CSV table of C-alpha atoms and ligand atoms in Angstrom, one decimal:
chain,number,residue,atom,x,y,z
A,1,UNK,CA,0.0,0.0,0.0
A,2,UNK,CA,1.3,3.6,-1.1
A,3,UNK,CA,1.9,6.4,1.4
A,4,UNK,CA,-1.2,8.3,0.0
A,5,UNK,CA,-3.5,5.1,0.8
A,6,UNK,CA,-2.8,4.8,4.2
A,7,UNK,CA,-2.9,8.1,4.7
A,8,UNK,CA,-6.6,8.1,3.1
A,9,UNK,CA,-7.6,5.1,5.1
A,10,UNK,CA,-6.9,6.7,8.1
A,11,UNK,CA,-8.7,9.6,7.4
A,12,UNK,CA,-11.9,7.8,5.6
A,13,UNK,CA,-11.5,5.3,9.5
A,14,UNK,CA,-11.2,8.4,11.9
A,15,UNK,CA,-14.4,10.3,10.2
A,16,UNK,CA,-16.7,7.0,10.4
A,17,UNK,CA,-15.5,7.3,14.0
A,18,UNK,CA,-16.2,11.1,14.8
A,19,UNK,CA,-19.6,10.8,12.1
A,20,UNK,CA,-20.6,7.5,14.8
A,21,UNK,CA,-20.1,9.6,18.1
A,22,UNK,CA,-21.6,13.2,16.2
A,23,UNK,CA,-25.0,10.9,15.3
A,24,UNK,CA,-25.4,8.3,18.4
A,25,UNK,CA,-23.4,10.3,21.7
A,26,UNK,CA,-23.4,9.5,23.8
A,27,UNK,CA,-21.8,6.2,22.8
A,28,UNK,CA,-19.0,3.8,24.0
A,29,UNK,CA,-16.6,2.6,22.3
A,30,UNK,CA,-18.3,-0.7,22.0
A,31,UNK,CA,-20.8,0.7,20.3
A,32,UNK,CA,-18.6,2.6,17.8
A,33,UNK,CA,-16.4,-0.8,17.2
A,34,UNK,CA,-20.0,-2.2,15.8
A,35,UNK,CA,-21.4,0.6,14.0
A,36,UNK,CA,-18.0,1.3,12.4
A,37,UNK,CA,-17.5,-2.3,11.8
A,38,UNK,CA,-13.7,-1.3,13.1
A,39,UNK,CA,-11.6,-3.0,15.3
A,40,UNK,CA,-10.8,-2.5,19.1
A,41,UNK,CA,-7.4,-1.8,18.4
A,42,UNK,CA,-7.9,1.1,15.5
A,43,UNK,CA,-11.2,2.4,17.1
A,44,UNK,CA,-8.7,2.8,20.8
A,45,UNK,CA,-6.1,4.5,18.7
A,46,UNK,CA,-8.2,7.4,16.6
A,47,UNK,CA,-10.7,8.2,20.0
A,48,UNK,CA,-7.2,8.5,21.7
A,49,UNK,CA,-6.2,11.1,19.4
A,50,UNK,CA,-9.9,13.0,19.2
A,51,UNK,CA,-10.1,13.3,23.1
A,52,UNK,CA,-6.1,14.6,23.0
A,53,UNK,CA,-7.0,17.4,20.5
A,54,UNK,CA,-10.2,17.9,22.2
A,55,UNK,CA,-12.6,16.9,19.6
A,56,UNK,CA,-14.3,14.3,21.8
A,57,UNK,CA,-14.5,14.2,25.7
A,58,UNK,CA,-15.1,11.2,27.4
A,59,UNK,CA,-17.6,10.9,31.1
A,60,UNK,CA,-17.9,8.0,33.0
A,61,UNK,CA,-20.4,5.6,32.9
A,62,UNK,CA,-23.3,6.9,35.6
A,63,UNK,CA,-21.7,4.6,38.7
A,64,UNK,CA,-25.7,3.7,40.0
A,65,UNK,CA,-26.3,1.6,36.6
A,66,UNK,CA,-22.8,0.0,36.1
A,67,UNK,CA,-23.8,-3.9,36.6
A,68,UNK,CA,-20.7,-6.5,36.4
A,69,UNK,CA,-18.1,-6.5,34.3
A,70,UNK,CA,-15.1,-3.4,33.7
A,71,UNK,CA,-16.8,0.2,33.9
A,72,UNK,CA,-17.6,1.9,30.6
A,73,UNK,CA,-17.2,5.3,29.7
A,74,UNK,CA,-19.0,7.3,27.3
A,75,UNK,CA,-17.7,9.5,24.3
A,76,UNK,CA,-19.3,12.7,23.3
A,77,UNK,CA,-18.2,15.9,20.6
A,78,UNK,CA,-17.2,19.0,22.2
A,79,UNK,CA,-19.2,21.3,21.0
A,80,UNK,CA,-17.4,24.3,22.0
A,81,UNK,CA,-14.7,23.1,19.8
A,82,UNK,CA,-15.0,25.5,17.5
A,83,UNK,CA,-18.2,28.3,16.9
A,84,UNK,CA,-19.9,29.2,13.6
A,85,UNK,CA,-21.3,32.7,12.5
A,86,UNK,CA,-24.4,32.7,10.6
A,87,UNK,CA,-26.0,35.2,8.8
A,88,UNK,CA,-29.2,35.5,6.9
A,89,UNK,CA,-29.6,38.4,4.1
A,90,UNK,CA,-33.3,38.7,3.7
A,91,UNK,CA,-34.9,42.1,1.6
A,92,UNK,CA,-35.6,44.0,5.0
A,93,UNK,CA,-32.9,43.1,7.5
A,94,UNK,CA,-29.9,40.9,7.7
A,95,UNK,CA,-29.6,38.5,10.8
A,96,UNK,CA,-26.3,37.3,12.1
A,97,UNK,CA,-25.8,34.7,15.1
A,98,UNK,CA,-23.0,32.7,16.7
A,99,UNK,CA,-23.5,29.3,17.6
A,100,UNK,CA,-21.6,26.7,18.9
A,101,UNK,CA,-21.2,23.2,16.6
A,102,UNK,CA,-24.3,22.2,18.5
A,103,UNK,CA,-25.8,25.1,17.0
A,104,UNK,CA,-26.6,26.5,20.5
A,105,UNK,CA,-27.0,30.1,20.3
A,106,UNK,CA,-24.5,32.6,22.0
A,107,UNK,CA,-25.3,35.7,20.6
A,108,UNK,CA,-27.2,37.5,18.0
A,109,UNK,CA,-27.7,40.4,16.0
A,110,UNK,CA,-30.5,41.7,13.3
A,111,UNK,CA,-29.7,45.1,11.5
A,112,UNK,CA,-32.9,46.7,9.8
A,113,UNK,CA,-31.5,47.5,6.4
A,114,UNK,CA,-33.4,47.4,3.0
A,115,UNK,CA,-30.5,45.4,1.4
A,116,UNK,CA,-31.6,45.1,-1.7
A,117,UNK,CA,-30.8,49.0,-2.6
A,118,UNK,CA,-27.5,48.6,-1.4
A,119,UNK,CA,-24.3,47.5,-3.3
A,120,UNK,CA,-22.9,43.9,-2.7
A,121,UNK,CA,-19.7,46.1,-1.4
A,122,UNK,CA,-21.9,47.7,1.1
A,123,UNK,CA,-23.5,44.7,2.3
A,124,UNK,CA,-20.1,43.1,2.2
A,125,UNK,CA,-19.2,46.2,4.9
A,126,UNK,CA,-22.3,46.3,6.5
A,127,UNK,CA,-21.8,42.4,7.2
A,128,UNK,CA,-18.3,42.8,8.3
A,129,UNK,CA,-19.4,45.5,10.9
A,130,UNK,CA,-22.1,43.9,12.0
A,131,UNK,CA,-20.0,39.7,12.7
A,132,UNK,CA,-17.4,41.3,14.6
A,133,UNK,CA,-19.7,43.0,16.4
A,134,UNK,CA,-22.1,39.8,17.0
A,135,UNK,CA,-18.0,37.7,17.9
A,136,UNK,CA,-17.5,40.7,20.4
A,137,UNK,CA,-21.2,40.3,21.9
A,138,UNK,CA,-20.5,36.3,22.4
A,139,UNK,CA,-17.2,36.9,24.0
A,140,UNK,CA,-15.6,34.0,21.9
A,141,UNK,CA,-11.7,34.8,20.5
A,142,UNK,CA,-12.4,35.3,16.8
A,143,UNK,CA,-9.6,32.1,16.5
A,144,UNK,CA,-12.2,30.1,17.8
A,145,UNK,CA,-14.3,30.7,14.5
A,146,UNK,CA,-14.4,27.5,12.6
A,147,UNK,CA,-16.1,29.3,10.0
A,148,UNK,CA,-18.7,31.4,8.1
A,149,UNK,CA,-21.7,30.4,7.0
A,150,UNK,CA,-24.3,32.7,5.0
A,151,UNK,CA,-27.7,32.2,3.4
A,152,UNK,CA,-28.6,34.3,0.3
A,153,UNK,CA,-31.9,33.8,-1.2
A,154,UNK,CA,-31.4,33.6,-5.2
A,155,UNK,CA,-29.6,31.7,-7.7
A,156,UNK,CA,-26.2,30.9,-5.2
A,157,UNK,CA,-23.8,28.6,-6.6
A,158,UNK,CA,-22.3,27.7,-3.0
A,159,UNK,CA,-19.1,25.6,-4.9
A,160,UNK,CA,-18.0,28.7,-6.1
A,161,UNK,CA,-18.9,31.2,-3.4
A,162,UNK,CA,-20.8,33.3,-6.3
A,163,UNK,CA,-24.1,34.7,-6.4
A,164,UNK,CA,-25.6,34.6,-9.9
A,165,UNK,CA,-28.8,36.0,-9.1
A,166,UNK,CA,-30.0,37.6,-6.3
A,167,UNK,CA,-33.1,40.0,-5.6
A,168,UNK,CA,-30.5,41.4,-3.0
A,169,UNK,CA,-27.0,41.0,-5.1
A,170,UNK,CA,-28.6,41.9,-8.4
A,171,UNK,CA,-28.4,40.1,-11.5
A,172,UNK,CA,-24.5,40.4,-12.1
A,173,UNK,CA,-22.0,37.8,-10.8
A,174,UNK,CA,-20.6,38.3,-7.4
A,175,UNK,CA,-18.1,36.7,-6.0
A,176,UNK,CA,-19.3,37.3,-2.2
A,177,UNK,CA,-18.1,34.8,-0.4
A,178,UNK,CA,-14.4,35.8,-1.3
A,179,UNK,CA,-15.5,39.5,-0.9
A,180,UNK,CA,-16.3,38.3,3.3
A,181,UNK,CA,-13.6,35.9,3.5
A,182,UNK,CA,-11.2,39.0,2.7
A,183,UNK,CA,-12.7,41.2,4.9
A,184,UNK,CA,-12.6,39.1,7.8
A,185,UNK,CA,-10.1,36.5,7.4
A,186,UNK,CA,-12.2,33.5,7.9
A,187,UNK,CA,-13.4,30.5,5.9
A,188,UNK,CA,-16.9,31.5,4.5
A,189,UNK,CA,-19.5,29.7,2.5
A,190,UNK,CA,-22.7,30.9,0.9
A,191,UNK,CA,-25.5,29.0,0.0
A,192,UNK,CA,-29.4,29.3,-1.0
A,193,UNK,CA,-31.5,30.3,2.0
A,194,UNK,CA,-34.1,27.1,1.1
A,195,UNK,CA,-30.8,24.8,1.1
A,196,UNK,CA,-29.6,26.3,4.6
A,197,UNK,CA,-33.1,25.0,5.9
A,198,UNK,CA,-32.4,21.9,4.1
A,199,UNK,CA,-29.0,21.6,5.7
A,200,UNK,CA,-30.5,22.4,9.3
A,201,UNK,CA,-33.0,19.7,8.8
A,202,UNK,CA,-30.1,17.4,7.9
A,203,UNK,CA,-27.8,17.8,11.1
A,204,UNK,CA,-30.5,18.6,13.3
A,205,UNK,CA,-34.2,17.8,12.3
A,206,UNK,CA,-36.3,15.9,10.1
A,207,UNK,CA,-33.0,14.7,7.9
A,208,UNK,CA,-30.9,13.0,9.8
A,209,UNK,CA,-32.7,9.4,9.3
A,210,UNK,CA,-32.7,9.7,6.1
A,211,UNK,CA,-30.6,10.2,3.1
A,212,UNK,CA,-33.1,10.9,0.4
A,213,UNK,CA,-35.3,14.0,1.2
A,214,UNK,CA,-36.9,16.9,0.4
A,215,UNK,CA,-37.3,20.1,1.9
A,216,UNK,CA,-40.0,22.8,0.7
A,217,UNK,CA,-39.9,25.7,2.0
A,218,UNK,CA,-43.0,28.3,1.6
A,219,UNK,CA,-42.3,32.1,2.6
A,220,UNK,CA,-42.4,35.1,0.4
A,221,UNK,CA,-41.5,32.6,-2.3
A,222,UNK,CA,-41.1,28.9,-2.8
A,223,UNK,CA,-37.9,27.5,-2.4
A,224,UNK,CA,-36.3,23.3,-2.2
A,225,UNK,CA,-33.6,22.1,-0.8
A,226,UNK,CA,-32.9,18.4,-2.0
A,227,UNK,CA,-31.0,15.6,-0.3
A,228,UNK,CA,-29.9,12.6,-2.6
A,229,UNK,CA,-27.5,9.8,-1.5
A,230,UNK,CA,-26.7,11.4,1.4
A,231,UNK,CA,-25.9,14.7,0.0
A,232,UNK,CA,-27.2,18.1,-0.7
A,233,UNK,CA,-28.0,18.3,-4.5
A,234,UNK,CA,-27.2,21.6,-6.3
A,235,UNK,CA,-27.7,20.6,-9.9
A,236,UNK,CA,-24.6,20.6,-12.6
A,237,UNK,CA,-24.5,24.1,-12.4
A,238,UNK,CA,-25.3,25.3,-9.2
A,239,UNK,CA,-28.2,26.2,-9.3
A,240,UNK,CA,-31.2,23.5,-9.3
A,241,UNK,CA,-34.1,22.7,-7.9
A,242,UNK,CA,-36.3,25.4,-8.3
A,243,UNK,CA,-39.3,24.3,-7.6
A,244,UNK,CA,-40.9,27.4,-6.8
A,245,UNK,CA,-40.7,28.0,-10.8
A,246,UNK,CA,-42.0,24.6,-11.6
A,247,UNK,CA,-45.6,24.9,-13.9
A,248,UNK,CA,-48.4,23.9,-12.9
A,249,UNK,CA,-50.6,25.4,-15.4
A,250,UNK,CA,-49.2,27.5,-18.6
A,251,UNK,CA,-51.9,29.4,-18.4
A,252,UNK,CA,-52.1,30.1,-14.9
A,253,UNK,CA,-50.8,33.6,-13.3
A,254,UNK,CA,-47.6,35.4,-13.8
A,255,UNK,CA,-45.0,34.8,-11.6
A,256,UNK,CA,-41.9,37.0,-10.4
A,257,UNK,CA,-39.8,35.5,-12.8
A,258,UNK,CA,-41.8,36.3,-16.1
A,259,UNK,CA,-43.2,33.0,-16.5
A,260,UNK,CA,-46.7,31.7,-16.2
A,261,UNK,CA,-48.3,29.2,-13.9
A,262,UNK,CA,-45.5,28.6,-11.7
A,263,UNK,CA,-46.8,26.6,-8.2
A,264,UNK,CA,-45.1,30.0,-6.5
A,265,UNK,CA,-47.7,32.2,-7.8
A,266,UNK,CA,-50.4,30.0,-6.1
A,267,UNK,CA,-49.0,29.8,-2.7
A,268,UNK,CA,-46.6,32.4,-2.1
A,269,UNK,CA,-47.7,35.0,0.5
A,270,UNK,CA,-48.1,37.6,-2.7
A,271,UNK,CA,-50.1,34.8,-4.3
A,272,UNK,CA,-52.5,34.1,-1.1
A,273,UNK,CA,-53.5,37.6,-0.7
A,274,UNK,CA,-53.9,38.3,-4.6
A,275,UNK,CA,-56.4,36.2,-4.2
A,276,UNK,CA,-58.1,37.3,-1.3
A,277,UNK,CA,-58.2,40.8,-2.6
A,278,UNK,CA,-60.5,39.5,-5.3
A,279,UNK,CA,-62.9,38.7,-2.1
A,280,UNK,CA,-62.3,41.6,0.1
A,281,UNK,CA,-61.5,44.8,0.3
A,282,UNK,CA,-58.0,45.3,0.6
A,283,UNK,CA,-55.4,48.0,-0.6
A,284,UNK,CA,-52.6,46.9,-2.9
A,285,UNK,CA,-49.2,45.8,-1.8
A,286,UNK,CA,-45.7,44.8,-3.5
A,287,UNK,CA,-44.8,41.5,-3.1
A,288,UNK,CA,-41.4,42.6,-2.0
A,289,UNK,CA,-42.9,44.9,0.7
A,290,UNK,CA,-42.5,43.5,4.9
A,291,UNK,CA,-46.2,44.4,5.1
A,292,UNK,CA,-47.3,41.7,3.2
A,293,UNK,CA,-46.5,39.3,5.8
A,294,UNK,CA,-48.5,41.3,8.0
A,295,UNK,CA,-51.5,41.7,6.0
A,296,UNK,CA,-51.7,37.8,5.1
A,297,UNK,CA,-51.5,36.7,8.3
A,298,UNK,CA,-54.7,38.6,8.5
A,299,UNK,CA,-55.9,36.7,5.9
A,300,UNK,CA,-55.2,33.7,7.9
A,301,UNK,CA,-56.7,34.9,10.8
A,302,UNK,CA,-60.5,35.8,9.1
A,303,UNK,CA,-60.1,32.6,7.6
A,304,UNK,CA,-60.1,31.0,10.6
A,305,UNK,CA,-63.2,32.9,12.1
A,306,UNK,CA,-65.3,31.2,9.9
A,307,UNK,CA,-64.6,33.5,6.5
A,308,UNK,CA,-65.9,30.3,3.9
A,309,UNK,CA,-64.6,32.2,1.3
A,310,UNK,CA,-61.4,32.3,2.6
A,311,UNK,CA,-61.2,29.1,3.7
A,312,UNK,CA,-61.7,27.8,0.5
A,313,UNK,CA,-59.1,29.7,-0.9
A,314,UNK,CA,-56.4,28.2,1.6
A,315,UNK,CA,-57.8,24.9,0.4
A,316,UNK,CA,-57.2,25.6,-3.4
A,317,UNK,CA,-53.7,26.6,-2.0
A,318,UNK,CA,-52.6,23.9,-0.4
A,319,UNK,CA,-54.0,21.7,-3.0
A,320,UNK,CA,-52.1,23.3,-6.0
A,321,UNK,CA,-49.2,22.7,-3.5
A,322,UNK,CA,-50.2,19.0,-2.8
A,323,UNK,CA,-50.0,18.7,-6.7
A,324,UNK,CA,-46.0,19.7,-6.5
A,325,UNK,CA,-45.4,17.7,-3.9
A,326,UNK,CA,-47.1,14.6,-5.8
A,327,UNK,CA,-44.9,15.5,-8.8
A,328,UNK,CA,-42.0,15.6,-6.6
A,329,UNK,CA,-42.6,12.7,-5.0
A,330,UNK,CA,-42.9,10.7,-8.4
A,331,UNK,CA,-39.9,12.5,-9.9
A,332,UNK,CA,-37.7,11.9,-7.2
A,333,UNK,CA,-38.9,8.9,-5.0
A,334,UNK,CA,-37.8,10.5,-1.9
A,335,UNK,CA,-38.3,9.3,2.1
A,336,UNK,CA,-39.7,12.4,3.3
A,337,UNK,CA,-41.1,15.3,2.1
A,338,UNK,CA,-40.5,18.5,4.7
A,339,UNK,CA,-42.8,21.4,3.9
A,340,UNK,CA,-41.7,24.5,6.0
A,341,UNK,CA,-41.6,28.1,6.5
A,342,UNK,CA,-43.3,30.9,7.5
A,343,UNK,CA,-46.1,30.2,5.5
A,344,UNK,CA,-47.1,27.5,7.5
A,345,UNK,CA,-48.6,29.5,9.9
A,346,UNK,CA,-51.6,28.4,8.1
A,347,UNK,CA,-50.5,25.0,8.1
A,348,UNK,CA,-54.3,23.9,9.5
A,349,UNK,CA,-55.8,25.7,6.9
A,350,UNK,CA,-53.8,24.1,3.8
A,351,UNK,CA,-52.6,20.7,5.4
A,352,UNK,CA,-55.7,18.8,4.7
A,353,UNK,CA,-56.2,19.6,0.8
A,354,UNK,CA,-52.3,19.7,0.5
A,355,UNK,CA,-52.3,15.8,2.2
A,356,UNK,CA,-55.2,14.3,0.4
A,357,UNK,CA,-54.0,15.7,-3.0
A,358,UNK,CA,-50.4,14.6,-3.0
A,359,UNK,CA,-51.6,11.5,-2.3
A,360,UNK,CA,-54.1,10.6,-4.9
A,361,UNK,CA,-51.3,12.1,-7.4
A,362,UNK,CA,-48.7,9.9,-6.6
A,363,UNK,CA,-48.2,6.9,-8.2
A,364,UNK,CA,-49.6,4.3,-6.6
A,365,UNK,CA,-46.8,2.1,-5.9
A,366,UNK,CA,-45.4,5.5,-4.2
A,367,UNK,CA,-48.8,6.1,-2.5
A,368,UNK,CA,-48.3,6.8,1.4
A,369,UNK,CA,-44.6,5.4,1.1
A,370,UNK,CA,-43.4,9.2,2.0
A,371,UNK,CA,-43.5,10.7,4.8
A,372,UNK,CA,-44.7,14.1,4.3
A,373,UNK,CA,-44.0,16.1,7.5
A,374,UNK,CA,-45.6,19.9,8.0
A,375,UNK,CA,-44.0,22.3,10.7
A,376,UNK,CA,-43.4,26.3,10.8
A,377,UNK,CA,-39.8,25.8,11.8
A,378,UNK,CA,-38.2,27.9,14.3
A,379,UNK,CA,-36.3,31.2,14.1
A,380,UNK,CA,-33.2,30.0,14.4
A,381,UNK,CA,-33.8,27.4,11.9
A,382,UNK,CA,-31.5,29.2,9.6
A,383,UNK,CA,-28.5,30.2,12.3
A,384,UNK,CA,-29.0,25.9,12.8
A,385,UNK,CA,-28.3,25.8,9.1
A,386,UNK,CA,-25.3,28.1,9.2
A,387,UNK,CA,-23.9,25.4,11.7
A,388,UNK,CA,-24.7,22.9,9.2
A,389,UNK,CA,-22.9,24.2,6.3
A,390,UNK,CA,-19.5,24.7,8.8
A,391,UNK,CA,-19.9,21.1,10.0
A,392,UNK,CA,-20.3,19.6,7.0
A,393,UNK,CA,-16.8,20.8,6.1
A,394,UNK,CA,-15.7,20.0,9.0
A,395,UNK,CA,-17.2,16.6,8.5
A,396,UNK,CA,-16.2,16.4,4.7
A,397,UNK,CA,-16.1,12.4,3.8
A,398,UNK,CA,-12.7,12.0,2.8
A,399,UNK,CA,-13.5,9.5,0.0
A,400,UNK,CA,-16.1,12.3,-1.3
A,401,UNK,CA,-14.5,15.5,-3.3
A,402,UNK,CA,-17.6,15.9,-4.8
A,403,UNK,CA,-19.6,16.8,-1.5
A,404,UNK,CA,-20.3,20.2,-3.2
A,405,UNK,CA,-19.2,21.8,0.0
A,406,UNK,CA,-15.6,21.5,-0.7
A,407,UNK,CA,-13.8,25.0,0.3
A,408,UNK,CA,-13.4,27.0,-3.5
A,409,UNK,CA,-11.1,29.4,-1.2
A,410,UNK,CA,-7.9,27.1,0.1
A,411,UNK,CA,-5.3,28.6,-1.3
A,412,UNK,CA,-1.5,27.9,-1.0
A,413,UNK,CA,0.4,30.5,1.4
A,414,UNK,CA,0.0,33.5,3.5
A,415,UNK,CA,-3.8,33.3,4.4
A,416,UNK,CA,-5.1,30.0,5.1
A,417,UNK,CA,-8.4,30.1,6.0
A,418,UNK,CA,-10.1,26.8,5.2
A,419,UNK,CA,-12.6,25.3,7.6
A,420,UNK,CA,-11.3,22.4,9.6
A,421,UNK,CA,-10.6,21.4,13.2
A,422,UNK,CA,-7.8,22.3,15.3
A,423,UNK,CA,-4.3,21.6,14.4
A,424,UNK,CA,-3.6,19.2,17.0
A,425,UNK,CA,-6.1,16.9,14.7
A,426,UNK,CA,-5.5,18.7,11.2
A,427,UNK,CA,-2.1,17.1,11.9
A,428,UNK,CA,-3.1,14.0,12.9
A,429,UNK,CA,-2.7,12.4,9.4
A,430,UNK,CA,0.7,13.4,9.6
B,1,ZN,ZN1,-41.8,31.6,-11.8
């Protein structure tokens, strides 16, 4: 066996160690001998060399429920290892959090800033400003920042750090993650807002059982995140899964993007109260302005105290919606189907059409073999994803360069800034 191979063995054997204590801690080393299908001998050698750099901290088996035989202890991550910095660029404010690799929250910040009539060079400052301040607030050394993590709603191609489209970055190319990375001196990745979700889901919710999976996520727009073999899909070039810009009808409404009949423009928050100002009396507003969200929450709301009309119009919704999800299901055959966002607030008003017409659309050997799970989300659902897109470098399968996550910035000499864990273990190949 060459150098190189051995080398790559005991890389591709030390992360099905760490990836065995990150999804079943606490765990003993047992345990991680039979999941990993390794022997006692290697499986002693790399958890001796994660607990030395600190990756993994052992405890003791709890004393009261030892029975016979020699005491066990129990391996877990440290996640204070390292800390991430999300941030979120949305069309009214940008959100910026540190977490921990547990994606436990230490501080936070949200500046009220119409983003999208700003430059990318302002932003660029603006977010600069506004993660050193966040660091600051969390008291953490900015050493102790694995990495930077930043969702971007538009057409991000996350491989190359670039934005291609943007409603906040405009139409030209921009290279922002490099424009950050310079600014602070520390790894950053960018990615699609729906695929941070998607992420977040993977590492901490809905995902992690399953390697085929879709997320959907329904706010101001419709985006997807899609999991396949294991791995987030972005399409050959970058940019896939728009499902938001799917038809559904060619003749059906026009949508943002200058096409007609797209399953956005029946569900997005714009499309909901288009709709409802056909029934009621309501004043015009842009789809792009924050009192939208406002206004259709009132929708929801009349809906809900007994407004039939209303009612009925949640239930064409979530049908139209039911209808993607069916074609989904069919096209890709996936586990589970996620639907999430702010939009479903009004989960109980679309959940029932949106269930019983997926279903009688999918192909009946398919038929009720997804799992099609409906929840709001949280918050901090996208700070969780920022985690997510740090750990998965940090967790990148060493037999894998085509994770899409691979770091387009790690460059030879002065600034090295690519996302990984601390030397003592960086070195451990060595
Ligand atoms: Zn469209």
């Amino acid at each position: 066996m060459q150098t190189g191979d051995a080398e790559l063995l005991r890389a591709i054997n030390r992360y099905r160690v760490l990836d065995a204590i990150r999804r079943f801690e606490p765990i003993s080393r047992s345990d991680i001998c039979e999941r990993t299908q390794l022997g006692r001998t290697t499986v002693s050698a790399i958890i001796g060399e994660l607990i030395e750099s600190g990756v993994v901290s052992s405890e003791p088996h709890d004393a009261a429920h030892t029975g016979r035989g020699r005491p066990r202890d129990f391996l877990r991550m440290n996640p204070d290892l390292a800390y991430v910095v999300g941030a979120k660029l949305s069309m009214h404010q940008v959100s910026i959090t540190v977490t921990n690799l547990r994606a436990d929250l230490f501080a936070s910040e949200i500046l009220p800033v119409r983003t999208w009539r700003l430059t990318p060079d302002v932003i660029a400052d603006l977010l600069e400003d506004g993660i050193r301040a966040a660091i600051a607030k969390a008291g953490i050394d900015e050493n102790k920042i694995a990495g930077i993590g930043v969702g971007i709603p538009g057409f991000i191609n996350a491989v190359t750090g670039t934005s291609h489209w943007s409603p906040i970055l405009g139409e030209e190319i921009v290279p922002f993650a490099a424009m950050l990375q310079e600014r602070l001196g520390i790894a950053t990745i960018i990615e699609n807002d729906a695929n941070l979700v998607t992420l977040a889901e993977r590492w901490f919710g809905e995902g992690q059982d399953v390697d085929n999976f879709v997320v959907v996520t329904v706010e101001g727009g419709i985006g997807m995140g899609l999991f396949l073999g294991g791995e987030l899909f972005h399409g050959h070039h970058g940019i896939g899964t728009e499902f938001g810009h799917s038809k559904i009808d060619r003749h059906g409404p026009l949508c943002r993007c200058g096409q007609h009949g797209c399953i956005e423009t029946y569900i997005a928050d714009y499309a909901i109260y288009r709709e409802a100002r056909k029934l009621l009396d309501l004043p015009p507003i842009d789809h792009d302005n924050p009192a939208l969200e406002v206004a259709v929450s009132d929708v929801a709301v009349r809906a809900r105290a007994g407004d039939m009309r209303l009612r009925a119009l949640y239930e064409e919704a979530g049908a139209m919606l039911g209808m993607g999800i069916a074609n989904l299901v069919n096209i890709i055959d996936p586990g589970k189907v996620v639907v999430t966002g702010s939009g479903m607030r009004a989960a109980d008003l679309i959940e029932p059409s949106l269930r019983k017409v997926a279903l009688e659309n999918s192909l009946a050997m398919l038929r009720g073999s997804c799992e099609i799970v409906i929840h709001q989300g949280t918050d901090e659902v996208w700070a969780r994803g920022a985690a997510a897109l740090v750990l998965q470098s940090l967790f990148r399968q060493p037999w894998s360069d085509r994770t899409g996550m691979t770091l387009p910035f790690e460059q030879d000499g002065a600034q090295d800034t690519a996302i990984r864990f601390p030397a003592a273990l960086a070195e451990g190949d060595a």
